[in-house]
């Protein structure tokens, strides 16, 4: 694969939207820096888009470079940058590029989380690089640190705010006290949420990123389908208020954690909203920012913080990978290969160990607390704190706020079901997992 | 340099103190993980120490591996880990190891900041790796992200809390309000400061790290001697109080910044205490933790946070480098080489552009403010805010607190000198630079 010394490397860009146009602009405007850092000039030989005729005044390249024929373009390049997104045709194009001996850089979390191993195997077979730093947490260098810097350590847990849209929405709900739907509309108006926000608010985007993080952190294949996923559509003002009273904020977390299940090492990978104490570093991640918190045996606690999306920030991550791929083509070698030797089982959500914060509206009469406590005991869930508050004036109700100790999610969720069935429980006002405490 | 497939790689450890003993223990206890991740078993072939006979019950290796003959040991290894520290004999041993074709991993900031280029050239000449992630900010992956992940971006500024001892002392002064000397004694008692704290409190340690960060961020050779250095010994209770009133904290910062000097691109590299607004992410870095804040054109603002020292955290960083070096020996290739193509000049402190926060005790009479303002104007320094506070009861004094706009440090420091010489200025109570605002 070694390039002739000094000869330009041919770069094909697939996609020229939000990310692709930043990539193209930076490659052109900083061409001298790229040549010096990569060891050879990087020359854009073509840009594949859906609409090649479309004027793109913000992309300073010869318009003749635009093409609709991505299939052909990938055979004419040393390095292929895939920023189309989605599963098809991105998958086929990447495989074709690898088969033709090109190194590939992609920002496509959906594809890597769905079918990464097929791509990794093709890259290995053809002796080229496949890298995707931009796929998780945009500009934040997180995959390289987990995969390389922590390669001598034992990662215990990765906990990330990896979706800017949902963080923006939850942050705005916390600040303004307003409800989910109106906050999403506000986020859309400000450009922080897509017209169809499903992938974000239902946690699909975060689940893909969780799968990628877990694969690298635990040397185990984890796909998006393995990830337990709950979005933020059910998070209501009552949950935000409950968090606030508990000196917490609500965050949508992507959590990758080592666990023991049936006496065996295993991993839990999940995306769900959780209460996080305000004193935890993740609690202060505001608006559309991202952050990833890592706990490792030797390193202790690490945090990585920055912009999770946007054209330029994402292009920064893409181009870091491009320079690495170029260096390898010039000087030999390749980036780290897929490492899946640990091959740990991924447990069901029921086997994950979590803590719950539960707010109940109960009948205000003697004996109710005993009844409630009995339900926890039956499920083997122990209570850390319980607080009673008077209910609304004139009603015969009290608010009971319970924070549990750690227990399996199955036991906790069975507890909530049993509580809801109690005659003395009028309503389950809020149920939320607690993390970082 | 390619290793026979599967054949063990011979690892020599130089030094078995705080860091070395953690490295040895992890190599032994996690041998299977290392073999899987590196592609070959890593076998400790010797440990060089000053006192080879000394019992080391916490290091689970055959005592026969200890030797005083480091010169010989480095010729018998594929990978040499240098955790002795200091300039000599570390430098000679590393050069000898490289000449014998070994890859070298070091945690030695003092050596890399003093004489890095000599070592880098030897590594390149012999086609092996030389890496030193652990030299800056301990467990925090920061050199690899700056050198590799941001290789496609344009770094504008790096601002780090990279010395745990001084951060612990400043944090304790902020919390308790006590003075410098007693806080250092407290830090010593708690193990956060050395018996001789000079390297930390005078900023030598941070200056070495600043030089390393600047070299990588700006593709320019910067040595410790190029770094403007002020420690925290002059930081008094008055400065801490002034910061607090300004809703700031005092931090010892290592700052690497692109500047324009005489119309030319250049860099400013400096270590000094500065006021940082409490709302800035660096302000919440408490106790002996480290954090590095990076501003890049495309990525925007990034922050990396974690433990900056300690045996295990530092070993985590060392061993990440070891796995990378091992992968290269097994699979071919090498890590990124020194990149110094930009070759930017390093400006004097006087040419750095900063802001000052100045508290003056002045005569409480009409016309003094005008006199003071005239001094700023004469030096071409413009004032952002000025606040007047009544002085102590019964005295004819007022406190004048001035925050400047950005100006060259030369102009700001000349302003302070001129102010101190004014007859109406009784005392300059506190002068501190402001960063991150
Ligand atoms: N946007 C972000 O902030 C961000 C952050 C991290 C990761 N990513 C990832 O980066 C990737 C790109 O995202 P984006 O926001 O840049 O997307 P985008 O703005 O929608 O751009 C997509 C580009 O792909 C082109 N394209 C679509 N279908 C194609 C096809 N069949 N053949 C050739 N070209 C085709 C489009 O052509 P036309 O221009 O002609 O429509 C457009 O240029 C996705 O994988 C995304 O998940 C994005
Ligand atoms: N400690 C940290 O938290 C930390 C963090 C980041 C980076 N670092 C860097 O890591 C390096 C090691 O630090 P450390 O704290 O582990 O030091 P340390 O505890 O003082 O250990 C130094 C080791 O080197 C051995 N040694 C000293 N002189 C020697 C010589 N001439 N030949 C052979 N061996 C010799 C000593 O042998 P004996 O055991 O026989 O005395 C000892 O084992 C330094 O460069 C330091 O800056 C340390």
XYZ file of N, CA, C and O and ligand atoms in Angstrom, chain B residues 14-20 48-52 54 56 67-68 70 82-86 88-89 93 106-110 134-136 138 194 205 209 308-311 314, ligand 2:
216
model
N 12.963 0.423 33.128
C 13.997 1.215 33.799
C 13.321 2.035 34.885
O 12.580 2.975 34.585
N 13.549 1.677 36.127
C 12.913 2.355 37.243
C 11.738 1.538 37.744
O 10.960 0.995 36.959
N 11.659 1.442 39.070
C 10.555 0.677 39.662
C 10.107 1.383 40.932
O 10.026 0.807 42.007
N 9.847 2.669 40.771
C 9.370 3.471 41.894
C 7.856 3.583 41.836
O 7.162 2.600 41.593
N 7.349 4.798 42.050
C 5.891 5.005 42.078
C 5.263 4.490 40.775
O 4.316 3.703 40.797
N 5.781 4.922 39.648
C 5.183 4.550 38.369
C 5.616 3.140 37.953
O 4.791 2.301 37.571
N 6.911 2.877 38.047
C 7.430 1.597 37.568
C 6.807 0.403 38.265
O 6.520 -0.620 37.621
N 15.622 -2.356 35.805
C 16.808 -1.659 36.311
C 16.409 -0.685 37.414
O 15.486 0.112 37.241
N 17.099 -0.763 38.525
C 16.860 0.141 39.652
C 18.208 0.519 40.265
O 19.239 -0.062 39.920
N 18.156 1.492 41.175
C 19.396 1.848 41.860
C 19.805 0.747 42.827
O 20.961 0.418 42.957
N 18.800 0.193 43.531
C 19.083 -0.766 44.602
C 18.444 -2.121 44.281
O 17.347 -2.423 44.763
N 19.102 -2.926 43.472
C 18.470 -4.173 43.013
C 18.198 -5.181 44.137
O 17.362 -6.055 43.963
N 16.966 -4.511 47.040
C 15.875 -4.063 47.911
C 14.636 -4.957 47.735
O 14.215 -5.203 46.614
N 10.947 -5.868 47.195
C 9.824 -5.101 46.625
C 8.604 -6.016 46.567
O 8.251 -6.534 45.519
N 18.091 -5.499 38.371
C 19.503 -5.325 38.038
C 19.890 -3.867 38.220
O 19.050 -2.971 38.102
N 21.162 -3.652 38.487
C 21.666 -2.277 38.522
C 22.260 -1.898 37.173
O 22.644 -0.752 36.952
N 21.557 -1.042 33.930
C 20.585 -0.586 32.936
C 21.201 -0.544 31.541
O 20.530 -0.826 30.549
N 11.035 3.775 30.187
C 11.905 4.586 31.056
C 11.060 5.345 32.071
O 10.359 6.286 31.704
N 11.127 4.917 33.330
C 10.429 5.629 34.407
C 11.395 5.851 35.571
O 11.070 5.619 36.732
N 12.599 6.279 35.206
C 13.584 6.696 36.211
C 13.374 8.183 36.509
O 13.308 8.615 37.654
N 13.231 8.970 35.452
C 13.074 10.417 35.611
C 14.410 11.135 35.537
O 15.470 10.499 35.572
N 14.361 12.479 35.402
C 15.580 13.278 35.367
C 16.288 13.192 34.026
O 15.885 12.432 33.141
N 19.916 12.765 33.340
C 20.879 11.673 33.226
C 20.739 10.735 34.420
O 20.483 11.205 35.524
N 20.837 9.436 34.248
C 21.238 8.691 33.049
C 20.099 8.405 32.061
O 20.329 7.702 31.086
N 20.421 6.290 28.438
C 19.820 4.957 28.351
C 18.807 4.887 27.209
O 18.728 3.899 26.481
N 8.410 6.597 27.522
C 8.947 7.322 28.669
C 7.866 8.182 29.305
O 6.929 8.614 28.639
N 8.009 8.438 30.595
C 7.085 9.336 31.294
C 7.804 10.623 31.686
O 7.317 11.405 32.494
N 8.951 10.854 31.053
C 9.917 11.831 31.543
C 9.742 13.207 30.886
O 10.381 13.522 29.880
N 8.885 14.034 31.476
C 8.622 15.359 30.890
C 9.862 16.243 30.892
O 10.094 17.014 29.961
N 10.659 16.135 31.962
C 11.830 17.013 32.057
C 12.764 16.763 30.881
O 13.221 17.701 30.206
N 2.472 9.706 29.061
C 2.396 9.870 30.512
C 3.114 11.128 30.998
O 2.932 11.541 32.144
N 3.921 11.740 30.129
C 4.710 12.898 30.570
C 3.853 14.125 30.848
O 4.251 15.017 31.584
N 2.670 14.200 30.235
C 1.794 15.359 30.444
C 0.436 14.899 30.952
O -0.233 14.080 30.325
N -0.560 12.992 33.340
C -0.712 11.615 33.831
C -1.641 10.740 33.011
O -1.352 10.427 31.856
N 5.812 17.252 47.289
C 7.080 16.619 47.644
C 7.716 17.356 48.822
O 7.379 18.516 49.096
N 7.768 22.125 36.572
C 7.077 20.937 36.055
C 6.043 21.343 34.996
O 5.980 20.753 33.914
N 5.775 20.625 30.707
C 4.570 20.109 30.051
C 4.061 21.095 29.004
O 3.583 20.697 27.930
N -3.765 13.565 37.149
C -2.517 13.964 36.529
C -1.303 13.238 37.057
O -0.214 13.391 36.529
N -1.468 12.445 38.089
C -0.315 11.780 38.680
C -0.755 10.570 39.468
O -1.943 10.228 39.505
N 0.213 9.924 40.102
C -0.055 8.701 40.849
C 0.438 7.499 40.065
O 0.474 7.532 38.840
N 0.820 6.463 40.779
C 1.396 5.295 40.130
C 0.479 4.675 39.091
O 0.852 4.557 37.914
N -0.624 7.010 36.038
C 0.485 7.244 35.117
C 0.822 5.956 34.359
O 1.105 5.983 33.154
N 4.889 9.778 40.149
C 3.988 10.283 39.342
O 2.831 10.467 39.721
C 4.367 10.628 37.933
C 3.382 11.133 37.054
C 3.720 11.425 35.722
C 5.024 11.231 35.302
N 5.972 10.757 36.190
C 7.334 10.583 35.709
O 7.675 9.210 35.812
C 9.059 9.080 36.069
C 9.247 8.224 37.321
O 8.617 8.843 38.421
P 8.419 8.062 39.806
O 7.523 8.934 40.618
O 8.001 6.657 39.568
O 9.899 8.095 40.413
P 10.464 7.324 41.694
O 9.337 6.802 42.523
O 11.461 8.225 42.312
O 11.223 6.033 41.060
C 12.416 6.173 40.352
C 12.946 4.777 40.058
O 14.111 4.885 39.259
C 15.172 4.130 39.854
N 16.435 4.782 39.566
C 16.854 6.013 39.984
N 18.075 6.281 39.479
C 18.419 5.209 38.726
C 19.549 4.886 37.967
N 20.596 5.711 37.869
N 19.575 3.692 37.309
C 18.533 2.837 37.401
N 17.426 3.102 38.130
C 17.391 4.268 38.778
C 14.866 4.063 41.313
O 15.492 2.919 41.889
P 15.274 2.547 43.444
O 13.851 1.994 43.508
O 16.296 1.507 43.718
O 15.412 3.827 44.185
C 13.351 3.994 41.296
O 12.925 2.652 41.156
C 9.598 10.515 36.178
O 10.063 10.920 34.909
C 8.363 11.319 36.519
O 8.460 12.667 36.102
C 5.654 10.454 37.472
